[in-house]
Amino acid sequence: MTETTAQHHHAPPRGFLRTHVFSLDHKVIGKQYLDLALVAVCTGMLLSWLMRFHLAWPETPIPGLDKVSPNGAAGGVITPEYYLALMTMHGTIMVFFVLTTAPFAGFGNYFLPIQVGAEDMAFPRINMTSFWVTLLAFLVLVSAFVVGDGPPLSGWTAYAPLSAVGKDAGPGQGVGQTLWAVSITLFCVAQLLGALNFITTTLDLRTKGMSLARMPYATWAWFITSVIGLIAFAVLMPACILLILDRMAGTSFFIPGGLVISDRLQPHSGGSPLLWQHLFWFFGHPEVYIAILPGFGIISQILPVFARKPLLGPRVLISCLIAIAFLSYTVWGHHMFLSGMNPFSATLFSVPTLVITIPATIVTLLWIGTIYGAKLRFTTPALFCLGFVSVFVSGGISGFFLAQPSIDTYLHGTYFVVGHFHFVMGVAAMFGIFAGTYFWAPKMFGRMMNETLGKWHFWLTFIGVYCVFMPMHYLGLAGNVRRYSAFTDDYLKPMIPLHRFITIAALFTGAAQLIFLFNLVRTRLRGPKAPDNPWEATTLEWSTTSPPPFDNFGGRPPVVHHGPNEYGATGAAGDYVMQASPPSARPA
Amino acid sequence: MAGIATPPSQIVPPPVAPPTVAARTRTQPAPLEPAQTGVWLAIGTICMSFAALTSAMVVRQGAAPDWRHFQLPYLLYVNTVVLMASSATLEWSRRRMATVPVGAASGVYLTLALGLLFVTGQVVAWRQLAAQGLFLATAPSSSFFYVFTALHGLHVLGGLAALSYVLRRLRRIAGPVPRAALRAAAVYWHFMGVLWLYLLVILATRV
């Protein structure tokens, strides 16, 4: 054992590059992931603004856009192809580089080792590698904006054969789509290395007394998410390799024979476009849980802190997370109800889809049960936790409808689905990220974030996202198709005023994020100093200084005597016991 | 609440266990070795990748009548024997190291040499297929053949890198024998053999 422990001991680095750039320290790497996600989310949101503006005012030029893409937006007006390119990049950036990178890789990297009482990840070098490969993947992806004839237009799901045949399929389908496939392959490598590190750290490097039953809920969630990731990305990576071979080497894995595109017979035979869909969604549905389960963990950890009550049914929570992880591998076909699937197969995928709502509902009830009768402290992180529960429920309920093939056949191609997944996975996960940021900023930066600005940020965002995504359900029910760049059909014209409302709401909600950005930058530069445990929380990260020293605990690994859930429910000072408190400690 | 979040003033932080010597020494049962855990997880994820590719192969074979059967080069069976032998020399070396460490590293060198021979043999087998006019894009069966053998070969090269790392540490005169690293590299190397046997069986029965 001595030898392996020696492996993860490494001396504090010297010099700027080793300390802040090519750092082996999981805390620096965690912040690097979060900063990357911040850049990515700004890019992704900007793209959504362009799309929303075009949907509301399809003929109004957007100043400067023709400089970015002379072909895609000649005169500043977005072409239908460029609209699809923006949509593809928005989805890819948001799903991979924001919703996977921030709550899982970012917060997980920073806090998982501290929460289990380790001084670093099990394999710090692999950890650093996985960040730099993720960054490389991001750069490769966004380079599609400037290389060749623009970004790909086959959506974040890159359905074959559109994604597989090359430049005949449209602008961006040449170099752009290849860059997409290479980027996602790199991303898979990075996430596999990351997941391997997370699991090993959780299993092997827990400090004395940190049994699995005493592990904080966020750590449990990151651990389970890692297990999902280790399987899901292992499937997407070979799928992307086959896609690259179809594009570059002339193979026919996904391209059928006799396919004519742009008046040209494609030199391929016998491939199966459905094979790509199966491989993609076998990854794609678990990916939804990779995005949202860390949020579950973060909320489950933060809610009791501000409710000053133990979380209701912690063992039930863990069981539900494991059940969701398991079931997430049985439901991928519900993304493919429209693919000409045998109705019996559709039923086979529909049943587990409905079953998976049971653990998700139980978890929601546990949160509501936890705040029931509690004297809530309405801080910004607490508000974002409540907001998370709200948007998750709002988005989840529409999932019940979509799980049924007969209803999904009508709704799948409409804005109903757009509203559903933006609520349940996009906005909910973002609220988890916000809750985590406000909650952990004192620990990460050693400074408190401004509460007034935080509350303004919360309320504007909360109202804003409902204004943006709730009307989309109505649009979907009315038959408004998605992925169209303009609504010129007679039956769609009456929807345009509602689209304008959504666009204005989206612009305002996006602008409200500037408050967050300002607050974050200001906090990092000159916020008031944070004490070690400002929220009176119990987990190990609050037993060390803010920010923690290089080896997390100043050479004194903590000994854990308590679970993470010991709150006294009196609301009085000291009504809690920290995990590292002596065995005899009791809540006041 | 005031503009800035301030902790309630009357908080008395709960006492934290004073650091003691006992806190630093692990008295728990010996935890798992991270290297060992890591390598088993890597094996799990590699299995998943090849399972995905196998299912892709089965689906693709049934998708269209353009599947083309061909004879695998006999050299592949020779390569299989070489890879199995490399596992045997590594295991011999690892066991010997526990008792008489002197000269045990020679077994690892032998494994390294046999591993390189295996990779070379695979490349020669590719050349033989190419000489018959079977390239990556010729038929779906040859596509899968090249994808499987290339990905396996890349993983074998990774194993060779790991063994070289272990050898470098073994050659240091001072310092303990890197048992954990050697154990992890050995588990991975044996898995490369098992994976190859699996691939050989599905390639022999399907292409």
PDB file of C-alpha atoms in Angstrom, chain B residues 70-85 118 121-122 125 128 145 149 196-197 199-207:
ATOM      1  CA  PHE B  70     -12.892 -14.496 -46.469  1.00  0.00           C
ATOM      2  CA  GLN B  71     -10.207 -16.740 -45.063  1.00  0.00           C
ATOM      3  CA  LEU B  72      -8.300 -15.308 -42.101  1.00  0.00           C
ATOM      4  CA  PRO B  73      -4.501 -15.359 -42.626  1.00  0.00           C
ATOM      5  CA  TYR B  74      -2.941 -18.347 -40.847  1.00  0.00           C
ATOM      6  CA  LEU B  75      -0.382 -15.975 -39.400  1.00  0.00           C
ATOM      7  CA  LEU B  76      -3.058 -14.776 -36.957  1.00  0.00           C
ATOM      8  CA  TYR B  77      -2.936 -18.150 -35.193  1.00  0.00           C
ATOM      9  CA  VAL B  78       0.851 -17.937 -34.904  1.00  0.00           C
ATOM     10  CA  ASN B  79       0.431 -14.430 -33.472  1.00  0.00           C
ATOM     11  CA  THR B  80      -2.046 -15.837 -30.966  1.00  0.00           C
ATOM     12  CA  VAL B  81       0.567 -18.318 -29.723  1.00  0.00           C
ATOM     13  CA  VAL B  82       3.110 -15.478 -29.442  1.00  0.00           C
ATOM     14  CA  LEU B  83       0.698 -13.378 -27.363  1.00  0.00           C
ATOM     15  CA  MET B  84      -0.137 -16.309 -25.073  1.00  0.00           C
ATOM     16  CA  ALA B  85       3.597 -16.990 -24.605  1.00  0.00           C
ATOM     17  CA  PHE B 118       2.773  -9.857 -31.972  1.00  0.00           C
ATOM     18  CA  GLY B 121       2.838 -10.125 -36.926  1.00  0.00           C
ATOM     19  CA  GLN B 122      -0.539  -8.370 -37.000  1.00  0.00           C
ATOM     20  CA  ALA B 125      -1.231 -10.232 -41.558  1.00  0.00           C
ATOM     21  CA  GLN B 128      -1.240 -10.406 -46.577  1.00  0.00           C
ATOM     22  CA  PHE B 145     -11.633  -7.023 -39.354  1.00  0.00           C
ATOM     23  CA  THR B 149      -7.423  -5.706 -35.073  1.00  0.00           C
ATOM     24  CA  TRP B 196      -7.624 -11.229 -28.555  1.00  0.00           C
ATOM     25  CA  LEU B 197      -8.928 -14.790 -28.097  1.00  0.00           C
ATOM     26  CA  LEU B 199     -11.848 -11.310 -31.185  1.00  0.00           C
ATOM     27  CA  LEU B 200     -10.235 -14.248 -32.957  1.00  0.00           C
ATOM     28  CA  VAL B 201     -13.264 -16.425 -32.234  1.00  0.00           C
ATOM     29  CA  ILE B 202     -15.797 -13.890 -33.546  1.00  0.00           C
ATOM     30  CA  LEU B 203     -13.626 -13.019 -36.540  1.00  0.00           C
ATOM     31  CA  ALA B 204     -13.068 -16.695 -37.375  1.00  0.00           C
ATOM     32  CA  THR B 205     -16.780 -17.471 -37.142  1.00  0.00           C
ATOM     33  CA  ARG B 206     -18.161 -14.345 -38.814  1.00  0.00           C
ATOM     34  CA  VAL B 207     -15.823 -13.006 -41.502  1.00  0.00           C
TER      35      VAL B 207
END
